[in-house]
Amino acid sequence: MYIYTYASHEEEAALCQLELQILFGEQARGGVVCSSIKLSVDRSPFIKRRIAAELQADSFEELLLKLPHIELDGKTFKVLYTSGDDSFNYDERRQLERAAGAVIRGTADMRRAERLFGLMKLNGRWYFGKAAENNALWLKHQSKPQNYSTALPTRAARAIVNLAAGSEISSQRLIDPCCGMGTVLIEALSMGIDIEGMDLNPLAVKGARVNLAHFGYPDRVRLGDMRLLKENYDTAIVDMPYNLCSVLPESEQLLMLESLRKYAKRAVIVTTQPIERQLELASWYLKKSTTLSKASFTRYISVVE
């Protein structure tokens, strides 16, 4: 079993919940997800830590008896207490870390440990095992050479890629047919996901290529109209075009949604208005949906198939 901790800002809470539900196949609650799925801790922008629950016990004292058997192979280590559903204060958590570290046969290193272990109390039981921290790789992608003022926030883009790809990415083939400056492409490529981009705007294609090259990713962008695509993809991610003064007319939205049907089995569609009617007319089934709001601006995110 793997234990994941997560956190999100209030305006991103609904997106976080939907992303974790799709990644793990179950509803996340209370900042903790327990799953048999081993997911890279860097996949989600909301996951903070992953603990492989290798040792379990009904009491802390019982757990301490098991820790001397841990093999370190000469590596230094560090124990991090991770809050579950307990009520330990800061000093108590540090004491638990020291108590666990004192019985492990090896050398502790609080700054540059070669092995990181997580300790947690959850649902009345104690857990201990290898831990991994999220390095927030997406943060560096916020500073792009080229950008749109209306582009998706980087963290939201990463979560939306996860809505599209799910936990199993090895056989996925994705397309972003309105890729703009490549925000979604960069997040997907940084996760090792096979994705291509397209845009009708030559300036957007040029900007996306500059951004991809800036972060060391290959050119996966081409100039073209999504309505003319002939290839087949597992999932499309479409951030419907809009600007600060207007949105795409419903008739054009419908044409885009109908064209998606020809080359994608599933889609994640981002709009500035609800589009249930257009989805129904284009024969898409709305599987899940959520919103992402900031101030008075709301994005509607639809997962369809």
PDB file of C-alpha atoms in Angstrom:
ATOM      1  CA  MET A   1       0.000   0.000   0.000  1.00  0.00           C
ATOM      2  CA  TYR A   2       1.083   3.556  -0.755  1.00  0.00           C
ATOM      3  CA  ILE A   3      -0.001   6.574   1.253  1.00  0.00           C
ATOM      4  CA  TYR A   4      -0.121   9.950  -0.497  1.00  0.00           C
ATOM      5  CA  THR A   5      -0.646  13.311   1.149  1.00  0.00           C
ATOM      6  CA  TYR A   6      -2.022  16.227  -0.836  1.00  0.00           C
ATOM      7  CA  ALA A   7      -3.046  19.868  -0.458  1.00  0.00           C
ATOM      8  CA  SER A   8      -4.627  22.543  -2.651  1.00  0.00           C
ATOM      9  CA  HIS A   9      -5.712  26.146  -2.552  1.00  0.00           C
ATOM     10  CA  GLU A  10      -9.433  26.681  -1.988  1.00  0.00           C
ATOM     11  CA  GLU A  11     -10.085  27.756  -5.589  1.00  0.00           C
ATOM     12  CA  GLU A  12      -8.353  24.596  -6.849  1.00  0.00           C
ATOM     13  CA  ALA A  13      -9.959  22.158  -4.402  1.00  0.00           C
ATOM     14  CA  ALA A  14     -12.558  20.828  -6.858  1.00  0.00           C
ATOM     15  CA  LEU A  15      -9.957  20.283  -9.594  1.00  0.00           C
ATOM     16  CA  CYS A  16      -7.658  18.574  -7.085  1.00  0.00           C
ATOM     17  CA  GLN A  17     -10.421  16.186  -6.001  1.00  0.00           C
ATOM     18  CA  LEU A  18     -11.318  15.258  -9.571  1.00  0.00           C
ATOM     19  CA  GLU A  19      -7.679  14.757 -10.570  1.00  0.00           C
ATOM     20  CA  LEU A  20      -6.992  12.440  -7.611  1.00  0.00           C
ATOM     21  CA  GLN A  21     -10.216  10.532  -8.241  1.00  0.00           C
ATOM     22  CA  ILE A  22      -9.174   9.849 -11.843  1.00  0.00           C
ATOM     23  CA  LEU A  23      -5.580   8.980 -10.912  1.00  0.00           C
ATOM     24  CA  PHE A  24      -6.482   6.598  -8.076  1.00  0.00           C
ATOM     25  CA  GLY A  25     -10.026   5.535  -8.951  1.00  0.00           C
ATOM     26  CA  GLU A  26     -11.469   6.629  -5.624  1.00  0.00           C
ATOM     27  CA  GLN A  27     -12.526   9.756  -3.770  1.00  0.00           C
ATOM     28  CA  ALA A  28      -9.774  11.500  -1.808  1.00  0.00           C
ATOM     29  CA  ARG A  29     -10.582  12.775   1.671  1.00  0.00           C
ATOM     30  CA  GLY A  30      -8.837  14.544   4.506  1.00  0.00           C
ATOM     31  CA  GLY A  31      -5.582  15.258   2.675  1.00  0.00           C
ATOM     32  CA  VAL A  32      -4.637  11.552   2.424  1.00  0.00           C
ATOM     33  CA  VAL A  33      -5.042   8.902  -0.289  1.00  0.00           C
ATOM     34  CA  CYS A  34      -4.279   5.212   0.365  1.00  0.00           C
ATOM     35  CA  SER A  35      -3.838   3.174  -2.798  1.00  0.00           C
ATOM     36  CA  SER A  36      -2.196   0.074  -4.263  1.00  0.00           C
ATOM     37  CA  ILE A  37      -1.192   2.258  -7.245  1.00  0.00           C
ATOM     38  CA  LYS A  38       2.417   3.407  -7.269  1.00  0.00           C
ATOM     39  CA  LEU A  39       2.330   6.807  -8.914  1.00  0.00           C
ATOM     40  CA  SER A  40       5.297   9.095  -9.487  1.00  0.00           C
ATOM     41  CA  VAL A  41       5.078  11.621  -6.670  1.00  0.00           C
ATOM     42  CA  ASP A  42       5.774  14.412  -9.184  1.00  0.00           C
ATOM     43  CA  ARG A  43       2.776  13.618 -11.380  1.00  0.00           C
ATOM     44  CA  SER A  44       0.204  15.700  -9.534  1.00  0.00           C
ATOM     45  CA  PRO A  45       0.755  19.346  -8.592  1.00  0.00           C
ATOM     46  CA  PHE A  46      -1.263  18.655  -5.438  1.00  0.00           C
ATOM     47  CA  ILE A  47       0.486  15.543  -4.064  1.00  0.00           C
ATOM     48  CA  LYS A  48       3.108  16.413  -1.450  1.00  0.00           C
ATOM     49  CA  ARG A  49       4.563  13.093  -0.293  1.00  0.00           C
ATOM     50  CA  ARG A  50       4.316   9.340  -0.951  1.00  0.00           C
ATOM     51  CA  ILE A  51       5.040   6.715   1.685  1.00  0.00           C
ATOM     52  CA  ALA A  52       5.416   3.039   0.828  1.00  0.00           C
ATOM     53  CA  ALA A  53       3.722   1.465   3.858  1.00  0.00           C
ATOM     54  CA  GLU A  54       6.200  -1.410   4.214  1.00  0.00           C
ATOM     55  CA  LEU A  55       5.807  -1.742   7.995  1.00  0.00           C
ATOM     56  CA  GLN A  56       2.577  -1.497   9.973  1.00  0.00           C
ATOM     57  CA  ALA A  57       1.717  -1.814  13.648  1.00  0.00           C
ATOM     58  CA  ASP A  58      -1.120  -1.225  16.077  1.00  0.00           C
ATOM     59  CA  SER A  59       1.072   0.900  18.349  1.00  0.00           C
ATOM     60  CA  PHE A  60       4.178   3.042  18.078  1.00  0.00           C
ATOM     61  CA  GLU A  61       5.983   0.755  20.522  1.00  0.00           C
ATOM     62  CA  GLU A  62       5.233  -2.261  18.344  1.00  0.00           C
ATOM     63  CA  LEU A  63       6.479  -0.398  15.282  1.00  0.00           C
ATOM     64  CA  LEU A  64       9.749   0.495  17.022  1.00  0.00           C
ATOM     65  CA  LEU A  65      10.487  -3.197  17.473  1.00  0.00           C
ATOM     66  CA  LYS A  66      10.418  -3.675  13.688  1.00  0.00           C
ATOM     67  CA  LEU A  67      12.642  -0.748  12.688  1.00  0.00           C
ATOM     68  CA  PRO A  68      16.037  -2.304  13.623  1.00  0.00           C
ATOM     69  CA  HIS A  69      15.513  -4.838  10.826  1.00  0.00           C
ATOM     70  CA  ILE A  70      15.585  -2.167   8.100  1.00  0.00           C
ATOM     71  CA  GLU A  71      18.496  -2.646   5.687  1.00  0.00           C
ATOM     72  CA  LEU A  72      20.279   0.588   4.735  1.00  0.00           C
ATOM     73  CA  ASP A  73      23.264  -0.879   2.838  1.00  0.00           C
ATOM     74  CA  GLY A  74      25.515   1.749   4.386  1.00  0.00           C
ATOM     75  CA  LYS A  75      23.300   4.661   3.298  1.00  0.00           C
ATOM     76  CA  THR A  76      22.475   7.606   5.559  1.00  0.00           C
ATOM     77  CA  PHE A  77      18.820   8.159   6.417  1.00  0.00           C
ATOM     78  CA  LYS A  78      16.236  10.623   7.661  1.00  0.00           C
ATOM     79  CA  VAL A  79      12.789  10.017   9.201  1.00  0.00           C
ATOM     80  CA  LEU A  80       9.958  12.446   8.424  1.00  0.00           C
ATOM     81  CA  TYR A  81       6.734  12.347  10.393  1.00  0.00           C
ATOM     82  CA  THR A  82       3.746  12.930   8.126  1.00  0.00           C
ATOM     83  CA  SER A  83       0.467  14.072   9.653  1.00  0.00           C
ATOM     84  CA  GLY A  84      -2.438  11.704   9.100  1.00  0.00           C
ATOM     85  CA  ASP A  85      -5.545  11.921  11.268  1.00  0.00           C
ATOM     86  CA  ASP A  86      -3.581  12.461  14.492  1.00  0.00           C
ATOM     87  CA  SER A  87      -3.400  15.556  16.707  1.00  0.00           C
ATOM     88  CA  PHE A  88       0.333  15.645  17.450  1.00  0.00           C
ATOM     89  CA  ASN A  89       1.881  19.089  17.754  1.00  0.00           C
ATOM     90  CA  TYR A  90       5.229  20.097  16.235  1.00  0.00           C
ATOM     91  CA  ASP A  91       7.353  19.049  19.231  1.00  0.00           C
ATOM     92  CA  GLU A  92       5.586  15.693  19.509  1.00  0.00           C
ATOM     93  CA  ARG A  93       6.175  14.959  15.833  1.00  0.00           C
ATOM     94  CA  ARG A  94       9.889  15.725  16.178  1.00  0.00           C
ATOM     95  CA  GLN A  95      10.064  13.415  19.217  1.00  0.00           C
ATOM     96  CA  LEU A  96       8.471  10.603  17.216  1.00  0.00           C
ATOM     97  CA  GLU A  97      11.029  11.122  14.430  1.00  0.00           C
ATOM     98  CA  ARG A  98      13.915  11.005  16.899  1.00  0.00           C
ATOM     99  CA  ALA A  99      12.547   7.903  18.625  1.00  0.00           C
ATOM    100  CA  ALA A 100      12.209   6.064  15.314  1.00  0.00           C
ATOM    101  CA  GLY A 101      15.626   7.210  14.104  1.00  0.00           C
ATOM    102  CA  ALA A 102      17.292   6.108  17.343  1.00  0.00           C
ATOM    103  CA  VAL A 103      16.447   2.416  16.796  1.00  0.00           C
ATOM    104  CA  ILE A 104      17.343   2.252  13.091  1.00  0.00           C
ATOM    105  CA  ARG A 105      20.813   0.766  12.632  1.00  0.00           C
ATOM    106  CA  GLY A 106      22.590   3.375  10.548  1.00  0.00           C
ATOM    107  CA  THR A 107      23.690   6.984  10.366  1.00  0.00           C
ATOM    108  CA  ALA A 108      21.064   9.708  10.417  1.00  0.00           C
ATOM    109  CA  ASP A 109      21.627  12.799   8.264  1.00  0.00           C
ATOM    110  CA  MET A 110      19.081  15.590   8.588  1.00  0.00           C
ATOM    111  CA  ARG A 111      20.345  17.588   5.597  1.00  0.00           C
ATOM    112  CA  ARG A 112      21.487  15.258   2.837  1.00  0.00           C
ATOM    113  CA  ALA A 113      20.114  11.840   3.692  1.00  0.00           C
ATOM    114  CA  GLU A 114      20.472   9.147   1.046  1.00  0.00           C
ATOM    115  CA  ARG A 115      17.340   7.355   2.233  1.00  0.00           C
ATOM    116  CA  LEU A 116      14.133   9.127   3.239  1.00  0.00           C
ATOM    117  CA  PHE A 117      11.555   7.351   5.413  1.00  0.00           C
ATOM    118  CA  GLY A 118       8.024   8.366   6.259  1.00  0.00           C
ATOM    119  CA  LEU A 119       6.292   7.751   9.579  1.00  0.00           C
ATOM    120  CA  MET A 120       2.538   8.187   9.959  1.00  0.00           C
ATOM    121  CA  LYS A 121      -0.419   7.397  12.190  1.00  0.00           C
ATOM    122  CA  LEU A 122      -3.630   6.889  10.236  1.00  0.00           C
ATOM    123  CA  ASN A 123      -6.951   5.342  11.257  1.00  0.00           C
ATOM    124  CA  GLY A 124      -5.426   4.160  14.523  1.00  0.00           C
ATOM    125  CA  ARG A 125      -2.509   2.302  12.907  1.00  0.00           C
ATOM    126  CA  TRP A 126       1.155   3.214  12.499  1.00  0.00           C
ATOM    127  CA  TYR A 127       2.919   3.071   9.133  1.00  0.00           C
ATOM    128  CA  PHE A 128       6.578   3.301   8.141  1.00  0.00           C
ATOM    129  CA  GLY A 129       8.387   3.032   4.825  1.00  0.00           C
ATOM    130  CA  LYS A 130      10.374   4.706   2.063  1.00  0.00           C
ATOM    131  CA  ALA A 131       9.186   8.225   1.349  1.00  0.00           C
ATOM    132  CA  ALA A 132       9.367  10.440  -1.731  1.00  0.00           C
ATOM    133  CA  GLU A 133       8.801  14.191  -1.858  1.00  0.00           C
ATOM    134  CA  ASN A 134       7.175  16.105  -4.704  1.00  0.00           C
ATOM    135  CA  ASN A 135       9.830  18.369  -6.236  1.00  0.00           C
ATOM    136  CA  ALA A 136       7.198  20.652  -7.834  1.00  0.00           C
ATOM    137  CA  LEU A 137       8.852  20.346 -11.259  1.00  0.00           C
ATOM    138  CA  TRP A 138       6.014  22.337 -12.802  1.00  0.00           C
ATOM    139  CA  LEU A 139       7.065  25.478 -10.918  1.00  0.00           C
ATOM    140  CA  LYS A 140       9.956  26.175 -13.287  1.00  0.00           C
ATOM    141  CA  HIS A 141       7.524  26.012 -16.226  1.00  0.00           C
ATOM    142  CA  GLN A 142       5.742  29.133 -14.994  1.00  0.00           C
ATOM    143  CA  SER A 143       8.508  31.331 -16.403  1.00  0.00           C
ATOM    144  CA  LYS A 144       8.048  30.846 -20.132  1.00  0.00           C
ATOM    145  CA  PRO A 145       9.742  33.051 -22.741  1.00  0.00           C
ATOM    146  CA  GLN A 146       6.404  33.335 -24.584  1.00  0.00           C
ATOM    147  CA  ASN A 147       2.971  33.481 -22.953  1.00  0.00           C
ATOM    148  CA  TYR A 148      -0.693  34.435 -23.338  1.00  0.00           C
ATOM    149  CA  SER A 149      -2.425  36.460 -20.631  1.00  0.00           C
ATOM    150  CA  THR A 150      -5.367  34.034 -20.955  1.00  0.00           C
ATOM    151  CA  ALA A 151      -3.267  30.836 -20.869  1.00  0.00           C
ATOM    152  CA  LEU A 152      -4.093  28.087 -18.394  1.00  0.00           C
ATOM    153  CA  PRO A 153      -2.205  28.393 -15.092  1.00  0.00           C
ATOM    154  CA  THR A 154       0.670  25.909 -15.097  1.00  0.00           C
ATOM    155  CA  ARG A 155      -0.555  23.946 -12.082  1.00  0.00           C
ATOM    156  CA  ALA A 156      -4.060  23.667 -13.560  1.00  0.00           C
ATOM    157  CA  ALA A 157      -2.599  22.557 -16.897  1.00  0.00           C
ATOM    158  CA  ARG A 158      -0.689  19.753 -15.178  1.00  0.00           C
ATOM    159  CA  ALA A 159      -3.815  18.578 -13.376  1.00  0.00           C
ATOM    160  CA  ILE A 160      -5.834  18.700 -16.617  1.00  0.00           C
ATOM    161  CA  VAL A 161      -3.212  16.524 -18.347  1.00  0.00           C
ATOM    162  CA  ASN A 162      -3.729  14.000 -15.550  1.00  0.00           C
ATOM    163  CA  LEU A 163      -7.490  14.122 -16.116  1.00  0.00           C
ATOM    164  CA  ALA A 164      -6.799  13.186 -19.721  1.00  0.00           C
ATOM    165  CA  ALA A 165      -4.100  10.541 -19.226  1.00  0.00           C
ATOM    166  CA  GLY A 166      -5.080   8.875 -15.941  1.00  0.00           C
ATOM    167  CA  SER A 167      -2.558   6.829 -13.966  1.00  0.00           C
ATOM    168  CA  GLU A 168      -1.381   4.601 -16.837  1.00  0.00           C
ATOM    169  CA  ILE A 169       0.517   6.732 -19.345  1.00  0.00           C
ATOM    170  CA  SER A 170       2.739   4.243 -21.180  1.00  0.00           C
ATOM    171  CA  SER A 171       0.314   3.541 -24.030  1.00  0.00           C
ATOM    172  CA  GLN A 172      -1.458   6.900 -24.192  1.00  0.00           C
ATOM    173  CA  ARG A 173      -1.356   9.142 -27.248  1.00  0.00           C
ATOM    174  CA  LEU A 174      -2.681  12.661 -26.646  1.00  0.00           C
ATOM    175  CA  ILE A 175      -3.354  15.704 -28.823  1.00  0.00           C
ATOM    176  CA  ASP A 176      -3.775  19.372 -27.897  1.00  0.00           C
ATOM    177  CA  PRO A 177      -5.309  20.786 -31.089  1.00  0.00           C
ATOM    178  CA  CYS A 178      -5.541  24.380 -29.765  1.00  0.00           C
ATOM    179  CA  CYS A 179      -2.180  24.343 -28.033  1.00  0.00           C
ATOM    180  CA  GLY A 180      -1.508  28.086 -27.867  1.00  0.00           C
ATOM    181  CA  MET A 181       1.897  28.693 -26.305  1.00  0.00           C
ATOM    182  CA  GLY A 182       2.301  25.032 -25.316  1.00  0.00           C
ATOM    183  CA  THR A 183       1.456  25.101 -21.603  1.00  0.00           C
ATOM    184  CA  VAL A 184      -0.320  21.727 -21.722  1.00  0.00           C
ATOM    185  CA  LEU A 185       2.330  20.220 -24.011  1.00  0.00           C
ATOM    186  CA  ILE A 186       5.152  21.125 -21.622  1.00  0.00           C
ATOM    187  CA  GLU A 187       3.392  19.600 -18.613  1.00  0.00           C
ATOM    188  CA  ALA A 188       2.552  16.406 -20.495  1.00  0.00           C
ATOM    189  CA  LEU A 189       6.069  15.988 -21.920  1.00  0.00           C
ATOM    190  CA  SER A 190       7.598  16.567 -18.480  1.00  0.00           C
ATOM    191  CA  MET A 191       5.598  13.544 -17.279  1.00  0.00           C
ATOM    192  CA  GLY A 192       6.765  11.371 -20.167  1.00  0.00           C
ATOM    193  CA  ILE A 193       3.404  11.452 -21.939  1.00  0.00           C
ATOM    194  CA  ASP A 194       3.244  11.137 -25.727  1.00  0.00           C
ATOM    195  CA  ILE A 195       1.485  14.303 -26.896  1.00  0.00           C
ATOM    196  CA  GLU A 196       1.294  16.436 -30.026  1.00  0.00           C
ATOM    197  CA  GLY A 197       0.169  20.030 -30.454  1.00  0.00           C
ATOM    198  CA  MET A 198      -1.529  22.014 -33.178  1.00  0.00           C
ATOM    199  CA  ASP A 199      -2.790  25.558 -33.578  1.00  0.00           C
ATOM    200  CA  LEU A 200      -4.393  27.628 -36.307  1.00  0.00           C
ATOM    201  CA  ASN A 201      -2.413  30.713 -35.279  1.00  0.00           C
ATOM    202  CA  PRO A 202       1.147  30.857 -36.712  1.00  0.00           C
ATOM    203  CA  LEU A 203       2.258  33.141 -33.848  1.00  0.00           C
ATOM    204  CA  ALA A 204       1.030  30.601 -31.284  1.00  0.00           C
ATOM    205  CA  VAL A 205       2.882  27.768 -33.032  1.00  0.00           C
ATOM    206  CA  LYS A 206       6.066  29.838 -33.097  1.00  0.00           C
ATOM    207  CA  GLY A 207       5.662  30.720 -29.401  1.00  0.00           C
ATOM    208  CA  ALA A 208       5.000  27.109 -28.427  1.00  0.00           C
ATOM    209  CA  ARG A 209       8.165  25.995 -30.215  1.00  0.00           C
ATOM    210  CA  VAL A 210      10.199  28.638 -28.411  1.00  0.00           C
ATOM    211  CA  ASN A 211       8.778  27.520 -25.046  1.00  0.00           C
ATOM    212  CA  LEU A 212       9.352  23.819 -25.725  1.00  0.00           C
ATOM    213  CA  ALA A 213      12.946  24.444 -26.747  1.00  0.00           C
ATOM    214  CA  HIS A 214      13.505  26.653 -23.689  1.00  0.00           C
ATOM    215  CA  PHE A 215      12.739  23.704 -21.386  1.00  0.00           C
ATOM    216  CA  GLY A 216      14.587  21.155 -23.515  1.00  0.00           C
ATOM    217  CA  TYR A 217      11.568  19.420 -25.054  1.00  0.00           C
ATOM    218  CA  PRO A 218      11.274  18.412 -28.716  1.00  0.00           C
ATOM    219  CA  ASP A 219       9.190  20.272 -31.277  1.00  0.00           C
ATOM    220  CA  ARG A 220       5.814  18.495 -31.204  1.00  0.00           C
ATOM    221  CA  VAL A 221       3.794  21.363 -32.720  1.00  0.00           C
ATOM    222  CA  ARG A 222       2.397  21.950 -36.178  1.00  0.00           C
ATOM    223  CA  LEU A 223       0.332  24.633 -37.859  1.00  0.00           C
ATOM    224  CA  GLY A 224      -3.138  23.444 -38.810  1.00  0.00           C
ATOM    225  CA  ASP A 225      -6.886  23.306 -38.306  1.00  0.00           C
ATOM    226  CA  MET A 226      -8.097  20.734 -35.751  1.00  0.00           C
ATOM    227  CA  ARG A 227     -11.209  20.151 -37.851  1.00  0.00           C
ATOM    228  CA  LEU A 228      -9.035  18.655 -40.595  1.00  0.00           C
ATOM    229  CA  LEU A 229      -7.086  16.169 -38.454  1.00  0.00           C
ATOM    230  CA  LYS A 230      -6.930  12.624 -39.858  1.00  0.00           C
ATOM    231  CA  GLU A 231      -4.848  10.743 -37.228  1.00  0.00           C
ATOM    232  CA  ASN A 232      -6.341   8.900 -34.232  1.00  0.00           C
ATOM    233  CA  TYR A 233      -5.608   9.706 -30.584  1.00  0.00           C
ATOM    234  CA  ASP A 234      -6.640   8.277 -27.241  1.00  0.00           C
ATOM    235  CA  THR A 235      -7.518  11.642 -25.726  1.00  0.00           C
ATOM    236  CA  ALA A 236      -7.688  15.287 -26.764  1.00  0.00           C
ATOM    237  CA  ILE A 237      -7.210  18.256 -24.462  1.00  0.00           C
ATOM    238  CA  VAL A 238      -9.009  21.323 -25.788  1.00  0.00           C
ATOM    239  CA  ASP A 239      -8.871  24.743 -24.186  1.00  0.00           C
ATOM    240  CA  MET A 240     -11.556  26.427 -26.294  1.00  0.00           C
ATOM    241  CA  PRO A 241     -10.251  29.679 -27.826  1.00  0.00           C
ATOM    242  CA  TYR A 242     -11.397  32.954 -26.265  1.00  0.00           C
ATOM    243  CA  ASN A 243     -10.082  36.400 -25.438  1.00  0.00           C
ATOM    244  CA  LEU A 244     -10.846  38.950 -22.765  1.00  0.00           C
ATOM    245  CA  CYS A 245     -13.720  40.438 -24.768  1.00  0.00           C
ATOM    246  CA  SER A 246     -15.437  37.458 -26.385  1.00  0.00           C
ATOM    247  CA  VAL A 247     -15.820  33.698 -26.503  1.00  0.00           C
ATOM    248  CA  LEU A 248     -16.203  31.353 -29.441  1.00  0.00           C
ATOM    249  CA  PRO A 249     -19.780  31.371 -30.870  1.00  0.00           C
ATOM    250  CA  GLU A 250     -21.815  28.266 -30.045  1.00  0.00           C
ATOM    251  CA  SER A 251     -21.951  27.218 -33.697  1.00  0.00           C
ATOM    252  CA  GLU A 252     -18.140  27.195 -33.929  1.00  0.00           C
ATOM    253  CA  GLN A 253     -17.848  25.381 -30.599  1.00  0.00           C
ATOM    254  CA  LEU A 254     -20.204  22.714 -31.937  1.00  0.00           C
ATOM    255  CA  LEU A 255     -18.126  22.278 -35.107  1.00  0.00           C
ATOM    256  CA  MET A 256     -14.985  21.821 -33.005  1.00  0.00           C
ATOM    257  CA  LEU A 257     -16.670  19.316 -30.693  1.00  0.00           C
ATOM    258  CA  GLU A 258     -18.021  17.343 -33.650  1.00  0.00           C
ATOM    259  CA  SER A 259     -14.604  17.234 -35.290  1.00  0.00           C
ATOM    260  CA  LEU A 260     -13.069  15.860 -32.080  1.00  0.00           C
ATOM    261  CA  ARG A 261     -15.307  12.822 -32.408  1.00  0.00           C
ATOM    262  CA  LYS A 262     -13.469  11.806 -35.586  1.00  0.00           C
ATOM    263  CA  TYR A 263     -10.019  11.396 -34.044  1.00  0.00           C
ATOM    264  CA  ALA A 264     -10.277  11.137 -30.232  1.00  0.00           C
ATOM    265  CA  LYS A 265     -11.928   8.512 -28.029  1.00  0.00           C
ATOM    266  CA  ARG A 266     -12.004  10.817 -25.010  1.00  0.00           C
ATOM    267  CA  ALA A 267     -11.503  14.508 -24.386  1.00  0.00           C
ATOM    268  CA  VAL A 268     -10.968  17.037 -21.632  1.00  0.00           C
ATOM    269  CA  ILE A 269     -12.541  20.310 -22.691  1.00  0.00           C
ATOM    270  CA  VAL A 270     -11.954  23.661 -21.000  1.00  0.00           C
ATOM    271  CA  THR A 271     -14.397  26.514 -21.611  1.00  0.00           C
ATOM    272  CA  THR A 272     -15.391  29.820 -20.056  1.00  0.00           C
ATOM    273  CA  GLN A 273     -19.094  28.888 -20.116  1.00  0.00           C
ATOM    274  CA  PRO A 274     -21.072  25.674 -19.495  1.00  0.00           C
ATOM    275  CA  ILE A 275     -21.354  23.609 -22.707  1.00  0.00           C
ATOM    276  CA  GLU A 276     -23.615  20.695 -21.757  1.00  0.00           C
ATOM    277  CA  ARG A 277     -25.958  21.419 -24.663  1.00  0.00           C
ATOM    278  CA  GLN A 278     -23.160  21.529 -27.263  1.00  0.00           C
ATOM    279  CA  LEU A 279     -21.652  18.313 -25.870  1.00  0.00           C
ATOM    280  CA  GLU A 280     -24.983  16.532 -26.193  1.00  0.00           C
ATOM    281  CA  LEU A 281     -25.479  17.790 -29.751  1.00  0.00           C
ATOM    282  CA  ALA A 282     -21.983  16.563 -30.665  1.00  0.00           C
ATOM    283  CA  SER A 283     -22.764  13.111 -29.156  1.00  0.00           C
ATOM    284  CA  TRP A 284     -20.256  13.408 -26.307  1.00  0.00           C
ATOM    285  CA  TYR A 285     -21.122  11.857 -22.948  1.00  0.00           C
ATOM    286  CA  LEU A 286     -20.211  14.076 -20.005  1.00  0.00           C
ATOM    287  CA  LYS A 287     -18.477  11.688 -17.623  1.00  0.00           C
ATOM    288  CA  LYS A 288     -17.121  14.114 -15.021  1.00  0.00           C
ATOM    289  CA  SER A 289     -16.866  17.861 -14.659  1.00  0.00           C
ATOM    290  CA  THR A 290     -15.503  20.525 -12.359  1.00  0.00           C
ATOM    291  CA  THR A 291     -14.731  24.226 -12.287  1.00  0.00           C
ATOM    292  CA  LEU A 292     -11.649  26.332 -11.645  1.00  0.00           C
ATOM    293  CA  SER A 293     -12.339  29.847 -10.401  1.00  0.00           C
ATOM    294  CA  LYS A 294     -10.160  32.841  -9.690  1.00  0.00           C
ATOM    295  CA  ALA A 295     -11.805  36.110  -8.652  1.00  0.00           C
ATOM    296  CA  SER A 296     -14.815  36.486 -10.985  1.00  0.00           C
ATOM    297  CA  PHE A 297     -13.373  34.289 -13.761  1.00  0.00           C
ATOM    298  CA  THR A 298     -14.442  30.651 -13.979  1.00  0.00           C
ATOM    299  CA  ARG A 299     -13.200  27.856 -16.216  1.00  0.00           C
ATOM    300  CA  TYR A 300     -15.496  24.870 -16.833  1.00  0.00           C
ATOM    301  CA  ILE A 301     -13.637  21.576 -17.213  1.00  0.00           C
ATOM    302  CA  SER A 302     -15.483  18.647 -18.823  1.00  0.00           C
ATOM    303  CA  VAL A 303     -14.218  15.074 -19.099  1.00  0.00           C
ATOM    304  CA  VAL A 304     -16.119  13.437 -21.949  1.00  0.00           C
ATOM    305  CA  GLU A 305     -16.150  10.239 -23.952  1.00  0.00           C
TER     306      GLU A 305
END
